[in-house]
XYZ file of C-alpha atoms in Angstrom:
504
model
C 0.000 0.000 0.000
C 1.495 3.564 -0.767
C 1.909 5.873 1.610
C -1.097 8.389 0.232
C -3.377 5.081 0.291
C -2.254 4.387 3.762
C -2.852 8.037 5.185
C -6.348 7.577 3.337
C -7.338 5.121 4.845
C -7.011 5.957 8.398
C -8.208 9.526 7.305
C -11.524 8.229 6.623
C -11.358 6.147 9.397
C -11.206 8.626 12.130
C -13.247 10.559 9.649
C -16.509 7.839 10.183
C -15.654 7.866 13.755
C -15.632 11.750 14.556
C -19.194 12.242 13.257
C -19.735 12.564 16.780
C -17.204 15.219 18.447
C -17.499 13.249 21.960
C -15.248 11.707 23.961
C -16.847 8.545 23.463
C -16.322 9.112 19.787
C -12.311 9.901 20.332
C -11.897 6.706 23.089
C -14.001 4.558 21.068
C -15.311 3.098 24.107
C -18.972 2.941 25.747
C -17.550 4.067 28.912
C -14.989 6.714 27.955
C -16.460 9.350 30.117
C -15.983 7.415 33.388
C -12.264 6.234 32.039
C -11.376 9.555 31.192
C -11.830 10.960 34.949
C -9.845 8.681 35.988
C -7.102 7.753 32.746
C -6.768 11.228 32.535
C -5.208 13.199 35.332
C -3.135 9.988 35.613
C -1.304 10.749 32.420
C -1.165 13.927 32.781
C 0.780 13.087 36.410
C 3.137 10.730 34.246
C 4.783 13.974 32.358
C 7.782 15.991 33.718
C 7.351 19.628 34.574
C 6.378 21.653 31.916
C 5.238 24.750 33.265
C 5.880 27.716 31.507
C 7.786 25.293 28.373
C 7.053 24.703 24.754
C 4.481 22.000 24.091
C 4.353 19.768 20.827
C 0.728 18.284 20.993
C 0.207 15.244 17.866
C -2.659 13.810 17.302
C -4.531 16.147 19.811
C -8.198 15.155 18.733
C -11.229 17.079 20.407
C -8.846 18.280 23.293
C -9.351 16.081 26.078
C -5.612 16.858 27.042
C -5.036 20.272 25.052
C -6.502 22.498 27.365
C -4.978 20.885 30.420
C -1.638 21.400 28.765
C -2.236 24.867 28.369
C -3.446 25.840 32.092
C 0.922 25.011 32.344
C 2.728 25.159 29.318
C 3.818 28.809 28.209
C 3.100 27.713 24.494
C 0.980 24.468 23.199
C 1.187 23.590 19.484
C -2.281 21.431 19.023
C -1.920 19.326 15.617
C -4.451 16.432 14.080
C -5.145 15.636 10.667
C -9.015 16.058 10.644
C -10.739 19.303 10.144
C -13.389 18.793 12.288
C -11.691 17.586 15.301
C -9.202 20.114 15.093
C -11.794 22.938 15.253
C -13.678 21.287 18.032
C -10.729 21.592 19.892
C -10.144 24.893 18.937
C -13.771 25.725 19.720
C -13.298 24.245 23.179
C -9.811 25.334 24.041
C -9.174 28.149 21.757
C -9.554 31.208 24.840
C -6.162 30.093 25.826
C -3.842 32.817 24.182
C -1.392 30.557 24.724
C -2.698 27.439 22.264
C -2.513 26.883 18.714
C -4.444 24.255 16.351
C -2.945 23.093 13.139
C -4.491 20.629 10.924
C -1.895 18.775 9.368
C -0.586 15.212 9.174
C 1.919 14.309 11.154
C 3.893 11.854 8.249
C 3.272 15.400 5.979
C 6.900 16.600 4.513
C 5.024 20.035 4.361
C 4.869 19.841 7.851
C 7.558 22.395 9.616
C 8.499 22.954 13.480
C 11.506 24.917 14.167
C 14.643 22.407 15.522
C 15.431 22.237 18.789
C 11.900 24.707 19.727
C 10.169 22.262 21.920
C 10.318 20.855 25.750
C 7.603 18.710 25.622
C 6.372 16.540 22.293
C 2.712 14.302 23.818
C 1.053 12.161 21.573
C -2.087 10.266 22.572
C -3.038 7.047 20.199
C -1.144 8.535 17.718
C 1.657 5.752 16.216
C -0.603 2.885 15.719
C -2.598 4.895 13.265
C 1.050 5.036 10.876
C 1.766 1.664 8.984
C 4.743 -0.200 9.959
C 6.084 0.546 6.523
C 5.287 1.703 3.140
C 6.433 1.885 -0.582
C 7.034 5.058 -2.512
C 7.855 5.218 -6.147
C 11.280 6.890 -6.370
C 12.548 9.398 -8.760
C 14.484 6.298 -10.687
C 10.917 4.698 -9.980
C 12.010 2.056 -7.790
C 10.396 1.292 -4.699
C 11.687 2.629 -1.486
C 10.552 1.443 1.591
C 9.660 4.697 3.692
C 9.268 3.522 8.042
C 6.535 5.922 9.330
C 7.002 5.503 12.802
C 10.965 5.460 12.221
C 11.051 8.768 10.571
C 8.443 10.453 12.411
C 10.757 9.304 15.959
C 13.757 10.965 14.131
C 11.759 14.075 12.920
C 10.463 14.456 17.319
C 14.112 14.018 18.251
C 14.863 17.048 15.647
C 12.258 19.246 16.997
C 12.998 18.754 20.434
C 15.186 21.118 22.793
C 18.466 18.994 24.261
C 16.591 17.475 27.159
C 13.217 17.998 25.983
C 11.100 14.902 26.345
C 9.059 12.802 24.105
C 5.596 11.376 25.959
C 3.403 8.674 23.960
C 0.601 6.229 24.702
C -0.678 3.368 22.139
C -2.829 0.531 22.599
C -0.928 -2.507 22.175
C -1.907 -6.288 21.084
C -5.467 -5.779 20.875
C -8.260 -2.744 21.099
C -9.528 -1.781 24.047
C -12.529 0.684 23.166
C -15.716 -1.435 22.568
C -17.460 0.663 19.657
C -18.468 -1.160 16.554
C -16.131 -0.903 13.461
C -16.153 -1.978 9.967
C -12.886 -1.864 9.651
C -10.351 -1.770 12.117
C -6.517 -0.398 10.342
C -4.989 0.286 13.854
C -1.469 -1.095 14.187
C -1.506 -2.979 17.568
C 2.299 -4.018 17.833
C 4.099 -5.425 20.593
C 5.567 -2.569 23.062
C 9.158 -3.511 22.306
C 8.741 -2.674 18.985
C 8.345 1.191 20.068
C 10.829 0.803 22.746
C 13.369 -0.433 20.055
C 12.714 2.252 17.411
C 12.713 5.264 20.113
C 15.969 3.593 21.848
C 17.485 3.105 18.281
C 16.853 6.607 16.999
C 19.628 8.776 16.548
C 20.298 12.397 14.992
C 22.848 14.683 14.675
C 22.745 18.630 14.513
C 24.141 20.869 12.125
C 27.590 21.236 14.287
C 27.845 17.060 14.077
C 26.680 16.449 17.496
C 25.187 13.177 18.025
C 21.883 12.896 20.387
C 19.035 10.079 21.483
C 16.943 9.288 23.889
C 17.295 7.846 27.100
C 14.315 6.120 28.432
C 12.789 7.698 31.461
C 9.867 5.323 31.670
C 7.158 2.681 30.422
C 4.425 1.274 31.699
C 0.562 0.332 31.761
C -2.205 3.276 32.298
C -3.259 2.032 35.398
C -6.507 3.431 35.296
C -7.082 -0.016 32.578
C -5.917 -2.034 34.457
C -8.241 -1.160 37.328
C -11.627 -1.014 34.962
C -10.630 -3.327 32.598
C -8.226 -5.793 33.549
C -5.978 -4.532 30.830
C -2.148 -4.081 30.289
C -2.485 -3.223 27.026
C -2.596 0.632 27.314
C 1.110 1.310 27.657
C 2.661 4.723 27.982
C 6.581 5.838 27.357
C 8.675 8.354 28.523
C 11.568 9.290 26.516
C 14.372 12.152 27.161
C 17.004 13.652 24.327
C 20.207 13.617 25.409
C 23.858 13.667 23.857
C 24.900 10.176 22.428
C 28.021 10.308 24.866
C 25.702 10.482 28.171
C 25.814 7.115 30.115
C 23.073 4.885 30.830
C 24.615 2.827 32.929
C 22.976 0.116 34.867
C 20.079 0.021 32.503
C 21.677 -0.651 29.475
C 24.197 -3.772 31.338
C 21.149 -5.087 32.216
C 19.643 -5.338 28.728
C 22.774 -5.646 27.183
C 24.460 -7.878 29.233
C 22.968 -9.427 32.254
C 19.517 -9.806 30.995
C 19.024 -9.597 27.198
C 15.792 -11.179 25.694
C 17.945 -14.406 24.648
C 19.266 -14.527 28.165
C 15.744 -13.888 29.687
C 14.319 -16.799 27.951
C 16.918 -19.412 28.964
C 15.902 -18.587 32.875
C 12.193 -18.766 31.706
C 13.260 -22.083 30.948
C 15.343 -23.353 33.908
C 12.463 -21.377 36.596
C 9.067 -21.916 34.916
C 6.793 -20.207 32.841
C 6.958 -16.624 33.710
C 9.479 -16.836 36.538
C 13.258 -15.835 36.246
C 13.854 -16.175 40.303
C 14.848 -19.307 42.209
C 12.217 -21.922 42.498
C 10.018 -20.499 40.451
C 5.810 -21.131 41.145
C 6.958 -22.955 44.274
C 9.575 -20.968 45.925
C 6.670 -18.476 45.342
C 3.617 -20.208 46.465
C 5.973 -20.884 49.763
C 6.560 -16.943 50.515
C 3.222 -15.412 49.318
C 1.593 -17.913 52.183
C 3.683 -16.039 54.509
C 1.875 -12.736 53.785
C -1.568 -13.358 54.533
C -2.985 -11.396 51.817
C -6.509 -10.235 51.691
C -8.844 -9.064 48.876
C -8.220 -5.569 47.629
C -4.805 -4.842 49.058
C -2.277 -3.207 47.163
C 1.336 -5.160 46.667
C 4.764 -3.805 45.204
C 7.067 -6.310 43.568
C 10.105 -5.267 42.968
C 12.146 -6.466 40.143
C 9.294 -7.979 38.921
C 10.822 -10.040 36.394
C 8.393 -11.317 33.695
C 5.756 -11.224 35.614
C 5.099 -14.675 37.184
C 4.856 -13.672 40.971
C 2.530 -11.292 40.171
C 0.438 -13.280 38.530
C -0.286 -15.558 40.554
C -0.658 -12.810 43.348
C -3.348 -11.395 41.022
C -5.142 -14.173 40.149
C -5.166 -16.404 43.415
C -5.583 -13.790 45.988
C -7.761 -10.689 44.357
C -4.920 -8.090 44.920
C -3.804 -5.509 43.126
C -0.209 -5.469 41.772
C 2.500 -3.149 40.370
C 5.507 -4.570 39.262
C 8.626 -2.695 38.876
C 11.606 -3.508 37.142
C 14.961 -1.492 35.560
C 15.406 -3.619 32.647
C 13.352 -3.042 29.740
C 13.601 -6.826 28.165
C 11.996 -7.787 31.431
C 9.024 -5.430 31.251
C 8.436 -6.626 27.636
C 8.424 -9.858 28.278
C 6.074 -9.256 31.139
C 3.187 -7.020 29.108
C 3.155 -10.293 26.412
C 2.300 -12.914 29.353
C -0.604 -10.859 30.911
C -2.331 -10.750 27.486
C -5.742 -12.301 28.276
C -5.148 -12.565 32.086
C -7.716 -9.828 32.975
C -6.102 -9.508 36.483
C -4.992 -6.198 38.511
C -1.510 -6.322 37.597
C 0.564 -2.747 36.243
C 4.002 -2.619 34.940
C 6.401 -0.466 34.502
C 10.253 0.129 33.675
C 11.176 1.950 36.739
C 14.492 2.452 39.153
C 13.317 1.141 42.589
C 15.616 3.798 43.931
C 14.610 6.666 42.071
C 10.674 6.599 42.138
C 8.172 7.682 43.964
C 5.159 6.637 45.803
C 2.433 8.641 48.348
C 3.642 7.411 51.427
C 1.432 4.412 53.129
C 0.467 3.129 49.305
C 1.284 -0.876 50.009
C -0.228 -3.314 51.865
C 3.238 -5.585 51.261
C 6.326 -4.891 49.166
C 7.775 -8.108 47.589
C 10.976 -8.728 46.141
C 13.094 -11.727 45.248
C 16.714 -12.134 44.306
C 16.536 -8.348 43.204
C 18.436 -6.063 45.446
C 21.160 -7.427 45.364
C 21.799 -5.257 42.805
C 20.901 -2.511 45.016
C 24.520 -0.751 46.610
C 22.639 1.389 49.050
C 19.916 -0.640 51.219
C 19.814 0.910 54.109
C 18.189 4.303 51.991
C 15.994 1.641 49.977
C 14.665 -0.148 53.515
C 13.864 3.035 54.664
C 12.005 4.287 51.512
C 9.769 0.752 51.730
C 8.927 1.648 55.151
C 7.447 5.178 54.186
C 5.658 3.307 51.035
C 4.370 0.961 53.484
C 1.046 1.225 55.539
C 0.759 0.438 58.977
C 0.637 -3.122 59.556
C 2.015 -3.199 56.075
C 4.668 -6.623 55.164
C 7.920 -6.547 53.187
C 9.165 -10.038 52.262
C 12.290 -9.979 50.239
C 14.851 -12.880 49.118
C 18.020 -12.067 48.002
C 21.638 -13.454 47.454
C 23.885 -12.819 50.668
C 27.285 -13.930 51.633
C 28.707 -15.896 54.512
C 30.022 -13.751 57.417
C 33.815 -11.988 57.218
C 35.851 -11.349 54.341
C 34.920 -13.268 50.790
C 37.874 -15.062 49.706
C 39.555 -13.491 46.788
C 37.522 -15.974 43.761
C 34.172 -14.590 45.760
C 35.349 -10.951 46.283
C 35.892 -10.977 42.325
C 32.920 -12.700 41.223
C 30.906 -10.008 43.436
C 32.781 -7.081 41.879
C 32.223 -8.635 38.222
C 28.725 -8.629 38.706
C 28.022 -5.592 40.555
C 26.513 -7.043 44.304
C 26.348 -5.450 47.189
C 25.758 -8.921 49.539
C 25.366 -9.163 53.332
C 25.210 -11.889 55.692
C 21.912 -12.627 56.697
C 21.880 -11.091 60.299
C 23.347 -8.269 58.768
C 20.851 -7.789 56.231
C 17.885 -8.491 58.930
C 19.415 -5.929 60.997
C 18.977 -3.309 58.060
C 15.621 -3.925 57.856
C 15.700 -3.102 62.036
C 17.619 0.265 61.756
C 14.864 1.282 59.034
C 12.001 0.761 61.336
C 10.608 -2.704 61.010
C 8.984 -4.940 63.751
C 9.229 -8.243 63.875
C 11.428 -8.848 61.196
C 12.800 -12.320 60.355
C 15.785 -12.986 58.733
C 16.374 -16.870 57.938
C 19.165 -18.760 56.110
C 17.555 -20.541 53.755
C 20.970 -21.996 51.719
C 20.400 -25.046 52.752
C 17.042 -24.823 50.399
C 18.631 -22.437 47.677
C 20.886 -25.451 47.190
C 18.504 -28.330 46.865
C 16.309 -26.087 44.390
C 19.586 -25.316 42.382
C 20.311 -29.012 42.503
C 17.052 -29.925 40.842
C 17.119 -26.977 38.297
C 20.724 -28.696 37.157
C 19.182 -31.688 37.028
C 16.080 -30.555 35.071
C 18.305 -29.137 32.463
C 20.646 -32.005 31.922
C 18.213 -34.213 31.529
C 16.233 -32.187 28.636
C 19.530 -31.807 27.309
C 18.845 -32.206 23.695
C 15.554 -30.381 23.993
C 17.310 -27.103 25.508
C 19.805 -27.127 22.780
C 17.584 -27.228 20.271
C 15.463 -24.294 21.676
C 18.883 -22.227 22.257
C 22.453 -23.637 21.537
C 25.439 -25.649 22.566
C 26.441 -22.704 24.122
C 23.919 -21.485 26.212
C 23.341 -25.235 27.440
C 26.942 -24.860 28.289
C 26.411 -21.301 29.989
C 23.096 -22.500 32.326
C 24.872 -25.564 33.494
C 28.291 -23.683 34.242
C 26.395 -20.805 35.564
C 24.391 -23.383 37.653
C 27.268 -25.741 38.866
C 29.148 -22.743 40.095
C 26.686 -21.882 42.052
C 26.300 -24.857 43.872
C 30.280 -24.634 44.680
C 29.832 -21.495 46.408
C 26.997 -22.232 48.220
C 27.558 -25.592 49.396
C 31.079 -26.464 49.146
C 32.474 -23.108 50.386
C 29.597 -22.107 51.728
C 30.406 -18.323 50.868
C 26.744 -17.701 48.866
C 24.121 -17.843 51.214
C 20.177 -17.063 50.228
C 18.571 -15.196 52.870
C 14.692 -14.746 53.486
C 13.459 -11.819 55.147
C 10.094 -10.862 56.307
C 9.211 -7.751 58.284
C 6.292 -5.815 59.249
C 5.618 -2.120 59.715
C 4.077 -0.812 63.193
């Protein structure tokens, strides 16, 4: 399909769907007045300050966001490609001196904003209405293959100021509206596939300097999951920066530590949707411990792929966000809970870097996660704020054995970037932060059996896992596996400590 037929026919798409100027129209759901108090001052609390700044507004529709934009921006730029809609909005929203409304199409090479002139760019349901890709006739008439969402990410990164940000939403996998349609040309693609292109994009300026952008955050609109029992409203945060600027612990994580290929071979070893030791029983073993009631609110904490929460969801009626840093995780997470319909958010988030209302959990879970995490004490006492009274924390987590590691230890710990503790030490962390009752148990002696039976899981579907990965990542798992076991049962120097404390 060209790229005029393309444009036309989600042009007279939105066209037989705008009849109506209403927000039921623009949602294309039943219920979009009820969503929309509640979906909507939750995005808005998802984007960085932007009082006084430039705003970029694509796809802007009757206005449902337009005019809160305005009340802070200094400038707003309101764009959509259909006449009507556009002058609805500006009907609606047009006695703030500080908005304008454009109707143009986004994809449009006629389309001009000023380089580097905006703070903010916010798009709402905006990519999945642009084809993955499509074929122009060039000047030598051959056919060039022209990526809509590619460009357009490129032509945002031009527009924006050096640490501007870029703020989308799209529906992902499947619709979520429940109007009637004849036809239905929406693009619902996976979330990585955004994530990718965004985290892949990079321009330079006029004096060679390189940018991208660094993802701030993704995750689910909450205010779906809650109504709907949906993950598959996902919103991204993206800020431009210069190509030099470090990403650190993120990018080891996705590059290294956890990368999608990596992800799946623990998959394998723990269970479906697990990447934590013992997978759905380790877990069914600690979530017993916690007691939890209908309608409470739980944290997890490295999340993973999504298993623990899952089966939090589903077996007790709670409600669930899961954090995690790396973005493979995340992805991999938003696929499984497809068809779940249970209370379970997501996001791509740094556990020591965001923020809750304190008193928001009824329990904070975590397993084999923080680790990773060099300053505890600061974290422990940050749980305890997020906490409610009466409120649980149960972590598990890699520790060490008590005095110095032996040098083979010491460097395996600096390779991979722990900060480990003996268990008393670790319980008494939890202490100093202000938890009561806390228990802190050595449970090596159970990390080791489980790791025995993982080894032996894999060895025995030998052929099976090699066929599904490689030689070498056979090679890797049982290494990775067998070492392990040496330093937790032959030296003894990895321990696996449960903890489980309660807040006053």
């Amino acid at each position: 399909m060209s790229t005029q037929e393309e444009r036309d026919v989600q042009k007279n798409y939105w066209i037989e769907h705008s009849v109506d100027l209403t927000v039921e129209a623009m949602m294309l759901d039943s219920k979009a007045s009820d969503l929309d108090k509640e979906e909507r001052p939750e995005v808005l609390s998802l984007l960085p300050p932007f009082k006084g700044k430039s705003v970029l507004e694509l796809g802007a529709g009757i206005g449902r966001f337009t005019g809160e934009l305005a009340k802070e921006a200094g400038q707003v730029l309101a764009l959509d490609f259909i006449e009507s809609v556009i002058k609805k909005n500006e009907c609606t929203n047009g006695h703030f001196k500080n908005a304008k409304f454009m109707c143009a199409d986004v994809t449009s090479p006629e389309l001009k904003i000023t380089p580097g002139s905006v703070d903010l760019i916010f798009s709402n349901w905006l990519l999945m209405y642009l084809s993955d890709h499509e074929v122009r006739s060039s000047s030598q008439a051959k056919k060039l293959v022209v990526l809509l969402v590619e460009k357009l990410a490129e032509k945002m990164v031009n527009w924006l100021e050096v640490g501007g940000y870029i703020f989308f939403r799209e529906s992902c996998f499947h619709q979520s509206g429940d109007s009637k349609r004849k036809n239905n040309p929406t693009h619902y693609r996976e979330p990585r596939y955004y994530t990718k292109i965004f985290k892949e994009c990079q321009t330079h300026d006029d004096s060679g300097n390189a940018f991208e952008l660094s993802l701030v955050s993704c995750k689910c609109i909450g205010a779906y999951v809650r109504n709907k029992k949906n993950q598959n409203q996902i919103c991204w945060l993206f800020k431009k920066v210069r190509t030099d600027e470090d990403k650190g612990f993120q990018r080891f994580l996705d590059n290294v530590q956890y990368k999608c290929s990596g992800i799946l071979r623990y998959e394998r070893v723990f269970g479906e949707g697990f990447v934590s030791t013992g997978g759905i029983e380790t877990t069914k073993e600690f979530v017993a411990k916690l007691d939890l009631q209908p309608g409470q609110k739980v944290l997890d904490v490295g999340c993973g792929i999504g298993g623990g929460d899952f089966y939090m969801a589903e077996n007790f009626d709670v409600d669930v966000i899961g954090i995690d840093l790396s973005v493979n995780m995340v992805s991999f997470a938003l696929e499984r809970a497809i068809g779940r319909k249970c209370s379970v958010e997501f996001e791509v988030a740094d556990c020591t870097k965001k923020t809750y209302p304190d008193n928001s959990f009824d329990v904070i879970y975590s397993r084999d996660t923080i680790l990773h995490i060099q300053d505890k004490p600061e974290l422990f006492r940050t749980f305890f704020k997020w906490l409610k009274p009466g409120g649980k924390v149960l972590i598990s987590d890699y520790c060490r054995s008590a005095g110095a590691p032996s040098l083979e230890f010491g460097e395996y710990i600096k390779q991979r970037g722990y900060d480990l503790h003996d268990v008393k030490a670790y319980g008494q962390m939890l202490k100093d932060a202000g938890f009561d009752n806390v228990i802190a148990e050595d449970r090596t002696d159970q990390f080791v059996k489980v790791l025995q039976k993982e080894l032996d899981g894999i060895e025995k579907d030998k052929d099976d896992f090699v066929s599904n990965f490689s030689e070498e990542d056979y090679n890797d798992i049982v290494g990775g596996w067998k070492s392990k076991l040496v330093r937790s049962s032959s030296s003894g120097e990895q321990r696996w400590g449960l903890f489980i404390a309660k807040k006053k």
